[in-house]
């Protein structure tokens, strides 16, 4: 069966992409299974050869994701994140409003360096312990942390999967992201801190006795393995420096992340028995999020199918026609379109589709260099838009899942009422930033 | 030799009712040196188990008590940082004393019937349960309790 490129192949690829999107959005079947089925159908129905499909997988993205996941799975065992959260809470004398601010800052910073889901998995449990001791409702702190994780993650290449995708598929460096997005993100996070303080923070209070209970927490006792902590910090530091120097070192992010993961495992394995090493390494690999990895693999192939048949090129022409071929109109359309769509659907397939589409606009704008504002618009829109609804980003659902199990109600509508206007506010700031700096 | 649970179970175990207080349940745990006690209604229909895990779960931070439902990355493996002394636990225990057993029932403990083979029940006992409620299949009534000690006693007797 070989429809190949051509009108028939194009419609078949479009139908498979649409079916994959619909199945991912419905959330009735695991997204990794959906993406892999979509990919296998692209090959089985002749849209792609297996060679083309394998060629469509961006192994730099896959390697970077796996490398960082393994590093984080090891670092978290040291107790570093509990330490940071308790330390932050005590710096503001355990006042609930101060804790809300500090934990947002911790979440945003950690999220810039790790993926968002991991960050909230690490910060939320300690937040719940602190709130329980303070006898404060955790809901406001949890919502503010969802925002901080999605905002902070936008600042760097490794902070959020859409950025990993953009960085890898467009060949943008860690420094490109930091220099172009971090200034906007600092401003947006400061506004979010202020907004959450006005909405919730200033109304939070706790008794002196409850605050004393939190002040009695010993953050140093949260460090479970001091040697592992030192090793983890050393490796994480080296990995970040290497990301910053990637161009000089002529290394791709995947190589750096996997190098860091291997080095950290080596350090921990030294002097241990064969059995201990096997157990440690197996656990480190097990804790990588394989659902995300296989979702990416399948998605890359589905997108490649659509790309090969020329459908994305046609979509790009339509988008250019709609915006009159103006850079400003195109960038703003991408920013707001990405934000609204990312609030409603998973932003990863959307970004993965948009990247080749935007790439194909290069001739219209005078070459790949001219597309830079569009990449930043896509990143800001897709990452910040995820805050808009409870299903907008994986971190949101992760926090809601933990909260619901702990008896804290997280309803879709209640979240939407606060989050959607707040998301629009953050995207409006991004709009101003893009206009002033690039357009 | 096909020995069934009904042959070696304790047919007259101590039981609790949902309306009993937690303090009363704790007295029973202490008196019988057990970690779990079956809870039955007025017609002796089995409802679930009152277990020390449910009791301790309410004395610990909630996020720790629900950790089995959380992804491994979200589990707090050590509470040393809480730096709490025994007085705090005692105060929390005192708050729990007047609550009802019905609020702490664990209905997830596997059950067996009087006709279940002991060899099959041993697998369940191996998986960290010390007491298995033996429930009559038709009526749902508690027929008895099979404990690790009942099985061990029978094994020693048959060797």
XYZ file of C-alpha atoms in Angstrom:
598
model
C 0.000 0.000 0.000
C 1.853 3.093 -1.097
C -0.126 6.335 -1.371
C 3.141 8.263 -0.875
C 3.202 12.002 -1.414
C 0.476 13.527 -3.547
C -3.095 14.527 -2.857
C -4.181 11.068 -1.650
C -1.207 10.753 0.700
C -1.747 14.291 1.946
C -5.350 13.657 2.952
C -4.481 10.327 4.510
C -1.729 11.972 6.553
C -4.109 14.778 7.537
C -6.732 12.264 8.621
C -4.200 10.344 10.714
C -2.948 13.575 12.321
C -6.527 14.665 13.076
C -7.397 11.253 14.526
C -4.247 11.286 16.668
C -5.072 14.810 17.924
C -8.687 13.861 18.652
C -7.671 10.731 20.554
C -5.047 12.639 22.576
C -7.558 15.392 23.448
C -10.277 12.909 24.424
C -7.863 11.382 26.977
C -9.738 8.103 26.725
C -6.636 6.229 25.647
C -3.125 6.802 26.950
C -1.413 9.419 24.778
C 1.729 7.354 24.208
C -0.383 4.495 22.842
C -2.285 6.914 20.586
C 0.882 8.481 19.183
C 2.538 5.116 18.567
C -0.573 3.810 16.788
C -0.678 6.976 14.655
C 2.989 6.501 13.800
C 2.608 2.840 12.922
C -0.402 3.631 10.705
C 1.632 6.340 8.906
C 4.122 3.613 7.979
C 1.691 0.721 7.437
C -0.563 2.786 5.137
C 2.397 3.860 3.055
C 2.571 7.578 3.869
C 6.117 7.063 5.156
C 8.759 4.397 4.720
C 10.308 3.123 7.934
C 13.523 4.975 7.056
C 11.610 8.235 6.684
C 9.797 7.579 9.962
C 13.014 6.939 11.899
C 14.516 10.007 10.258
C 11.570 12.037 11.578
C 12.363 11.220 15.219
C 14.342 14.022 16.785
C 16.802 12.027 18.858
C 18.236 15.196 20.325
C 14.885 15.870 22.010
C 14.552 12.243 23.131
C 18.111 12.146 24.513
C 17.713 15.452 26.315
C 14.447 14.332 27.918
C 15.833 10.965 29.049
C 19.101 12.455 30.301
C 17.375 15.127 32.389
C 14.778 12.655 33.696
C 17.492 10.300 34.928
C 19.455 13.146 36.536
C 16.329 14.418 38.322
C 15.327 10.944 39.511
C 18.705 10.712 41.251
C 18.877 14.312 42.537
C 15.460 14.120 44.179
C 16.530 11.195 46.360
C 18.990 13.490 48.126
C 16.149 15.496 49.740
C 17.307 18.748 48.091
C 13.809 19.872 47.138
C 12.271 19.360 50.588
C 15.248 21.303 51.941
C 14.625 24.201 49.540
C 10.890 24.394 50.282
C 11.337 24.354 54.067
C 14.243 26.791 53.889
C 12.098 29.163 51.812
C 9.158 28.893 54.229
C 11.355 29.735 57.206
C 12.918 32.758 55.484
C 9.529 34.508 55.738
C 8.956 33.539 59.379
C 6.383 30.960 58.210
C 3.849 33.646 57.333
C 1.386 32.029 54.864
C 1.410 34.947 52.393
C 5.219 34.977 52.429
C 5.346 31.206 52.023
C 3.049 31.472 49.008
C 5.429 34.000 47.423
C 8.596 32.099 48.298
C 7.301 28.739 47.088
C 6.313 30.329 43.794
C 9.852 31.646 43.406
C 11.357 28.248 44.318
C 8.969 26.491 41.901
C 9.711 28.916 39.065
C 13.485 28.637 39.492
C 13.484 24.836 39.844
C 11.068 24.583 36.927
C 13.426 26.553 34.715
C 16.060 23.879 35.349
C 13.873 20.754 35.484
C 10.686 19.803 33.719
C 7.444 21.196 35.160
C 5.812 17.949 36.179
C 8.861 16.839 38.142
C 9.035 20.222 39.816
C 5.473 20.137 41.095
C 5.813 16.481 42.131
C 8.681 17.583 44.355
C 7.309 20.852 45.723
C 3.602 20.056 46.222
C 3.955 17.314 48.899
C 6.094 19.577 51.125
C 3.637 22.423 50.512
C 0.820 20.190 51.763
C 2.776 19.302 54.922
C 3.495 22.993 55.578
C -0.159 23.996 54.987
C -1.381 21.237 57.277
C 0.857 22.464 60.074
C -0.179 26.103 59.430
C -3.864 25.055 59.233
C -4.073 27.030 55.979
C -6.073 25.924 52.924
C -3.504 24.718 50.364
C -5.573 25.514 47.254
C -4.224 29.053 46.644
C -0.635 27.891 47.109
C -1.131 24.978 44.743
C -2.689 27.121 41.987
C 0.095 29.686 42.311
C 2.643 26.860 42.027
C 1.019 25.552 38.848
C 1.471 29.021 37.356
C 5.027 29.334 38.614
C 5.986 25.956 37.149
C 4.604 26.816 33.701
C 5.990 30.369 33.756
C 9.434 29.395 35.089
C 9.685 26.519 32.630
C 9.335 28.947 29.730
C 12.614 30.653 30.571
C 15.022 27.960 29.403
C 15.606 25.336 26.742
C 15.142 22.522 29.278
C 12.295 23.968 31.348
C 9.280 22.846 29.335
C 8.809 20.218 26.583
C 7.694 22.806 23.959
C 11.012 24.597 24.435
C 12.954 21.333 24.189
C 11.148 20.682 20.909
C 11.729 24.178 19.527
C 15.365 24.261 20.652
C 16.163 20.900 19.175
C 14.224 21.062 15.921
C 15.236 24.667 15.149
C 18.766 24.365 16.558
C 18.444 27.130 19.146
C 20.856 27.031 22.074
C 20.318 27.153 25.833
C 21.685 30.701 25.787
C 19.318 31.739 22.983
C 16.377 30.823 25.213
C 17.803 32.460 28.330
C 18.727 35.698 26.549
C 15.444 36.000 24.661
C 12.872 34.555 27.038
C 14.217 34.917 30.589
C 13.779 38.738 30.697
C 10.103 38.371 29.745
C 9.628 35.512 32.193
C 11.131 37.452 35.123
C 8.658 40.274 34.447
C 5.719 37.901 34.008
C 6.549 35.980 37.191
C 6.798 39.221 39.192
C 3.356 40.276 37.947
C 1.983 36.805 38.769
C 3.439 37.056 42.310
C 1.673 40.386 42.773
C -1.602 39.161 41.289
C -1.727 36.026 43.450
C -0.881 38.092 46.514
C -3.792 40.440 45.787
C -6.233 37.652 45.004
C -5.333 35.255 47.822
C -2.058 35.945 49.610
C -3.067 39.009 51.625
C -6.062 37.107 53.023
C -4.003 34.175 54.343
C -3.205 33.989 58.031
C -2.023 31.473 60.601
C -1.810 31.433 64.401
C 1.491 32.145 66.126
C 1.473 28.574 67.426
C 1.029 27.089 63.944
C 3.790 29.288 62.538
C 6.071 28.230 65.402
C 5.446 24.588 64.422
C 6.718 25.306 60.899
C 9.629 27.381 62.196
C 10.624 24.298 64.233
C 11.074 22.278 61.018
C 14.724 21.325 60.523
C 15.508 21.735 56.837
C 18.919 20.125 57.280
C 17.214 16.904 58.363
C 15.449 16.828 54.995
C 18.797 16.032 53.368
C 18.740 12.245 53.312
C 22.019 11.580 51.569
C 24.616 14.374 51.885
C 27.117 12.626 49.601
C 24.501 12.134 46.893
C 23.494 15.768 47.307
C 27.076 16.934 46.688
C 27.457 14.644 43.694
C 24.086 15.744 42.306
C 24.783 19.447 42.696
C 28.233 19.065 41.122
C 26.863 17.184 38.100
C 23.810 19.427 37.732
C 26.116 22.481 37.876
C 28.423 21.005 35.221
C 25.441 20.149 32.997
C 24.104 23.703 33.213
C 27.535 25.202 32.458
C 27.863 22.809 29.508
C 24.420 23.878 28.217
C 25.583 27.487 28.366
C 28.826 26.615 26.554
C 27.227 24.105 24.155
C 28.189 26.040 21.020
C 31.810 26.439 22.146
C 31.977 22.776 23.158
C 30.259 21.779 19.907
C 27.913 19.515 21.867
C 24.198 19.005 21.423
C 21.948 19.222 24.523
C 21.141 15.491 24.372
C 24.842 14.602 24.630
C 25.267 16.931 27.602
C 22.208 15.620 29.468
C 23.045 11.956 28.857
C 26.711 12.608 29.749
C 25.511 14.157 33.030
C 23.181 11.234 33.741
C 25.939 8.686 33.079
C 28.455 10.649 35.194
C 26.047 10.901 38.123
C 25.310 7.166 37.970
C 29.029 6.433 37.779
C 29.759 8.570 40.859
C 27.068 6.800 42.836
C 28.100 3.330 41.671
C 31.779 3.686 42.554
C 32.751 1.282 45.341
C 29.350 -0.476 45.385
C 28.650 -4.150 44.739
C 27.400 -5.348 41.377
C 23.919 -5.983 42.827
C 23.718 -2.524 44.395
C 24.796 -0.931 41.130
C 22.194 -2.875 39.137
C 19.448 -1.913 41.579
C 20.442 1.760 41.552
C 20.758 2.034 37.775
C 17.532 0.101 37.164
C 15.638 2.404 39.525
C 17.121 5.503 37.885
C 15.978 4.367 34.446
C 12.604 3.168 35.717
C 11.773 6.596 37.033
C 12.152 8.256 33.630
C 8.735 9.111 32.229
C 8.537 6.572 29.438
C 4.999 7.583 28.527
C 6.279 11.049 27.602
C 9.251 9.619 25.699
C 7.148 7.256 23.569
C 4.537 9.968 23.068
C 7.283 12.111 21.530
C 8.597 9.267 19.387
C 5.152 8.530 17.943
C 4.337 12.178 17.481
C 7.549 12.936 15.592
C 6.665 10.229 13.084
C 3.050 11.411 12.678
C 4.242 14.995 12.092
C 6.881 13.809 9.652
C 4.117 12.053 7.689
C 2.163 15.273 7.415
C 5.307 17.222 6.551
C 6.465 14.855 3.792
C 3.119 15.056 1.992
C 3.338 18.870 1.801
C 0.272 19.558 3.963
C 2.145 21.736 6.454
C 3.517 23.863 3.634
C -0.032 24.564 2.439
C -1.126 25.428 6.015
C 1.826 27.822 6.290
C 0.809 29.526 3.035
C -2.736 29.952 4.382
C -1.467 31.400 7.668
C 0.773 33.823 5.770
C -2.119 34.839 3.538
C -4.306 35.452 6.608
C -1.693 37.685 8.235
C -0.834 39.436 4.956
C 2.744 38.160 5.212
C 3.495 40.736 7.962
C 5.925 39.606 10.639
C 4.124 41.482 13.425
C 0.701 40.086 12.563
C 2.121 36.584 12.125
C 4.009 36.668 15.450
C 1.006 37.985 17.370
C -1.311 35.470 15.709
C 1.079 32.666 16.692
C 1.384 34.010 20.272
C -2.355 34.294 20.981
C -3.355 31.315 18.848
C -0.825 29.103 20.660
C -1.929 30.409 24.052
C -5.631 29.762 23.534
C -5.071 26.386 21.867
C -2.563 25.294 24.517
C -5.079 26.119 27.229
C -7.545 23.757 25.606
C -5.353 20.951 24.275
C -1.989 19.352 24.942
C 0.632 21.832 23.765
C 3.219 19.217 22.738
C 1.498 17.954 19.543
C 0.523 21.516 18.693
C 4.098 22.796 18.969
C 5.472 19.770 17.150
C 3.127 20.564 14.257
C 3.814 24.289 14.297
C 7.604 23.948 14.085
C 7.802 22.572 10.514
C 4.929 24.883 9.561
C 6.812 27.968 10.761
C 10.061 26.684 9.228
C 8.365 26.598 5.842
C 7.635 30.340 6.158
C 11.369 31.156 6.046
C 11.485 32.078 2.317
C 8.557 34.503 2.740
C 10.324 36.378 5.529
C 13.825 36.376 4.031
C 15.451 33.295 5.564
C 15.573 31.271 8.802
C 17.245 34.115 10.773
C 14.177 36.306 10.287
C 11.963 33.723 11.978
C 13.376 34.257 15.485
C 10.443 36.371 16.789
C 8.080 33.618 15.659
C 9.916 30.981 17.721
C 9.718 33.146 20.843
C 6.035 33.852 20.151
C 5.386 30.110 19.826
C 7.275 29.280 23.020
C 5.641 32.045 25.086
C 2.163 31.285 23.754
C 2.362 27.503 24.124
C 4.011 27.481 27.568
C 2.029 30.320 29.173
C -1.246 29.217 27.570
C -0.977 25.926 29.454
C -1.926 27.779 32.651
C -5.370 28.703 31.318
C -7.271 25.536 32.185
C -6.790 22.504 34.374
C -6.096 20.364 31.293
C -3.776 22.909 29.650
C -0.535 21.364 30.889
C 0.597 18.101 32.473
C 1.777 19.935 35.611
C -1.759 21.242 36.222
C -3.241 17.763 36.109
C -0.439 16.397 38.286
C -1.097 18.981 41.022
C -4.864 18.465 40.797
C -4.359 14.687 41.021
C -2.273 14.892 44.198
C -4.630 17.496 45.694
C -7.737 15.419 45.007
C -6.196 12.384 46.666
C -5.364 14.529 49.685
C -9.002 15.646 49.882
C -8.497 19.114 48.337
C -11.130 19.773 45.691
C -9.778 20.978 42.350
C -12.670 21.598 39.975
C -12.262 22.510 36.312
C -14.560 25.558 36.487
C -13.249 26.905 39.769
C -9.717 26.769 38.422
C -10.783 28.294 35.103
C -12.346 31.355 36.778
C -9.026 32.474 38.235
C -6.581 30.878 35.839
C -7.915 31.916 32.455
C -7.899 35.695 33.114
C -4.488 35.316 34.790
C -3.202 33.436 31.740
C -4.495 36.191 29.442
C -2.680 38.738 31.602
C 0.628 36.857 31.296
C 0.217 36.481 27.509
C -0.598 40.203 27.245
C 2.733 40.948 28.956
C 4.441 38.615 26.492
C 2.681 40.464 23.659
C 4.089 43.787 24.891
C 7.550 42.250 25.321
C 7.600 40.774 21.807
C 6.357 44.020 20.272
C 8.907 46.182 22.081
C 11.860 43.887 21.518
C 11.375 42.307 18.101
C 8.507 43.752 16.078
C -4.427 -32.996 51.995
C -6.842 -30.159 51.157
C -7.282 -28.113 54.323
C -9.745 -25.264 54.063
C -9.740 -21.933 55.871
C -12.985 -22.789 57.661
C -11.247 -25.716 59.401
C -8.478 -23.778 61.074
C -9.866 -20.229 61.404
C -10.791 -18.594 64.673
C -14.575 -18.785 64.459
C -15.141 -16.472 67.364
C -12.801 -13.497 66.847
C -13.216 -10.143 68.574
C -15.123 -7.720 66.331
C -15.895 -4.016 66.240
C -19.017 -2.143 65.196
C -18.854 1.033 63.077
C -20.316 3.067 65.938
C -17.592 2.023 68.418
C -15.088 4.742 69.304
C -11.498 4.668 68.078
C -10.367 4.568 71.714
C -12.421 1.425 72.258
C -10.832 -0.116 69.137
C -7.344 0.731 70.368
C -8.114 -0.928 73.722
C -9.016 -4.068 71.779
C -5.815 -3.936 69.694
C -3.780 -3.628 72.883
C -5.660 -6.340 74.732
C -5.408 -8.864 71.899
C -2.018 -7.704 70.595
C -3.523 -7.521 67.086
C -2.923 -4.983 64.332
C -6.333 -5.369 62.687
C -9.862 -6.191 63.845
C -12.851 -6.934 61.589
C -15.772 -4.505 61.639
C -19.293 -5.951 61.289
C -22.823 -4.555 61.323
C -25.663 -5.547 63.655
C -26.363 -8.715 61.656
C -22.652 -9.610 61.679
C -22.205 -8.757 57.996
C -18.553 -7.992 57.283
C -17.872 -4.296 56.434
C -14.088 -3.984 56.500
C -11.096 -3.963 58.826
C -10.042 -1.481 61.463
C -6.257 -1.402 61.081
C -3.339 0.346 62.730
C -2.361 1.748 59.316
C -5.594 3.767 59.173
C -5.012 4.970 62.720
C -1.376 6.001 62.190
C -2.338 7.496 58.808
C -4.480 10.059 60.605
C -1.649 10.958 62.952
C 0.819 11.640 60.123
C 0.675 14.452 57.512
C -2.091 13.587 55.062
C 0.218 13.546 52.048
C 2.232 10.769 53.711
C -0.891 8.763 54.536
C -1.959 8.751 50.877
C 1.516 8.068 49.486
C 0.553 4.694 48.019
C -1.676 6.586 45.569
C 1.074 9.022 44.542
C 3.822 8.729 41.911
C 7.119 7.689 43.514
C 8.652 11.134 42.904
C 5.951 12.734 45.072
C 6.567 10.537 48.114
C 8.231 12.061 51.142
C 10.486 9.255 52.308
C 11.585 10.795 55.581
C 9.831 13.038 58.097
C 12.890 13.833 60.200
C 12.606 17.488 59.198
C 9.295 17.811 61.065
C 11.273 17.647 64.312
C 8.127 16.790 66.281
C 8.272 15.321 69.766
C 6.046 12.575 71.132
C 3.727 15.142 72.742
C 2.483 16.246 69.303
C 1.596 12.663 68.365
C -0.130 12.140 71.711
C -2.223 15.300 71.216
C -3.254 14.146 67.764
C -4.104 10.701 69.104
C -6.254 12.275 71.834
C -8.193 14.188 69.123
C -8.879 10.893 67.337
C -10.085 8.979 70.389
C -13.740 9.980 70.156
C -14.083 9.459 66.401
C -15.988 6.420 65.220
C -14.474 3.219 63.893
C -16.741 3.561 60.827
C -14.606 6.524 59.638
C -11.426 4.440 59.568
C -12.600 1.225 57.935
C -10.256 -0.317 55.375
C -12.401 -2.206 52.893
C -9.473 -3.115 50.643
C -8.212 -6.062 52.756
C -8.702 -9.259 50.725
C -11.219 -11.752 52.094
C -11.471 -15.532 51.849
C -14.396 -17.922 52.266
C -14.592 -20.917 54.623
C -14.008 -23.123 51.558
C -10.851 -21.328 50.380
C -7.843 -23.621 50.520
C -5.298 -22.652 53.160
C -2.573 -22.939 50.536
C -4.305 -20.119 48.642
C -4.727 -18.034 51.792
C -0.998 -18.339 52.538
C -0.257 -16.285 49.411
C -2.427 -13.462 50.784
C -0.802 -13.754 54.222
C 2.599 -13.656 52.525
C 1.628 -10.322 50.954
C 1.844 -8.500 54.286
C -1.635 -9.188 55.688
C -1.673 -10.904 59.082
C -5.412 -11.407 59.458
C -7.763 -12.512 56.710
C -11.493 -12.085 57.260
C -13.315 -15.292 56.381
C -16.662 -14.291 54.875
C -19.620 -16.525 53.965
C -20.139 -16.122 50.201
C -23.952 -15.939 50.171
C -24.752 -13.850 53.234
C -21.606 -11.729 53.518
C -21.520 -12.603 57.208
C -18.204 -12.899 59.018
C -17.535 -16.586 59.601
C -14.238 -16.016 61.362
C -10.684 -14.787 60.952
C -7.679 -16.652 59.640
C -4.396 -15.415 61.034
C -0.757 -16.130 60.294
C -0.630 -17.780 63.721
C -3.529 -20.124 62.920
C -1.648 -21.347 59.854
C 1.666 -21.668 61.714
C 0.007 -23.589 64.557
C -1.537 -26.012 62.091
C 1.730 -26.433 60.215
C 3.597 -27.212 63.422
C 0.909 -29.686 64.371
C 1.077 -31.527 61.072
C 4.860 -31.793 60.674
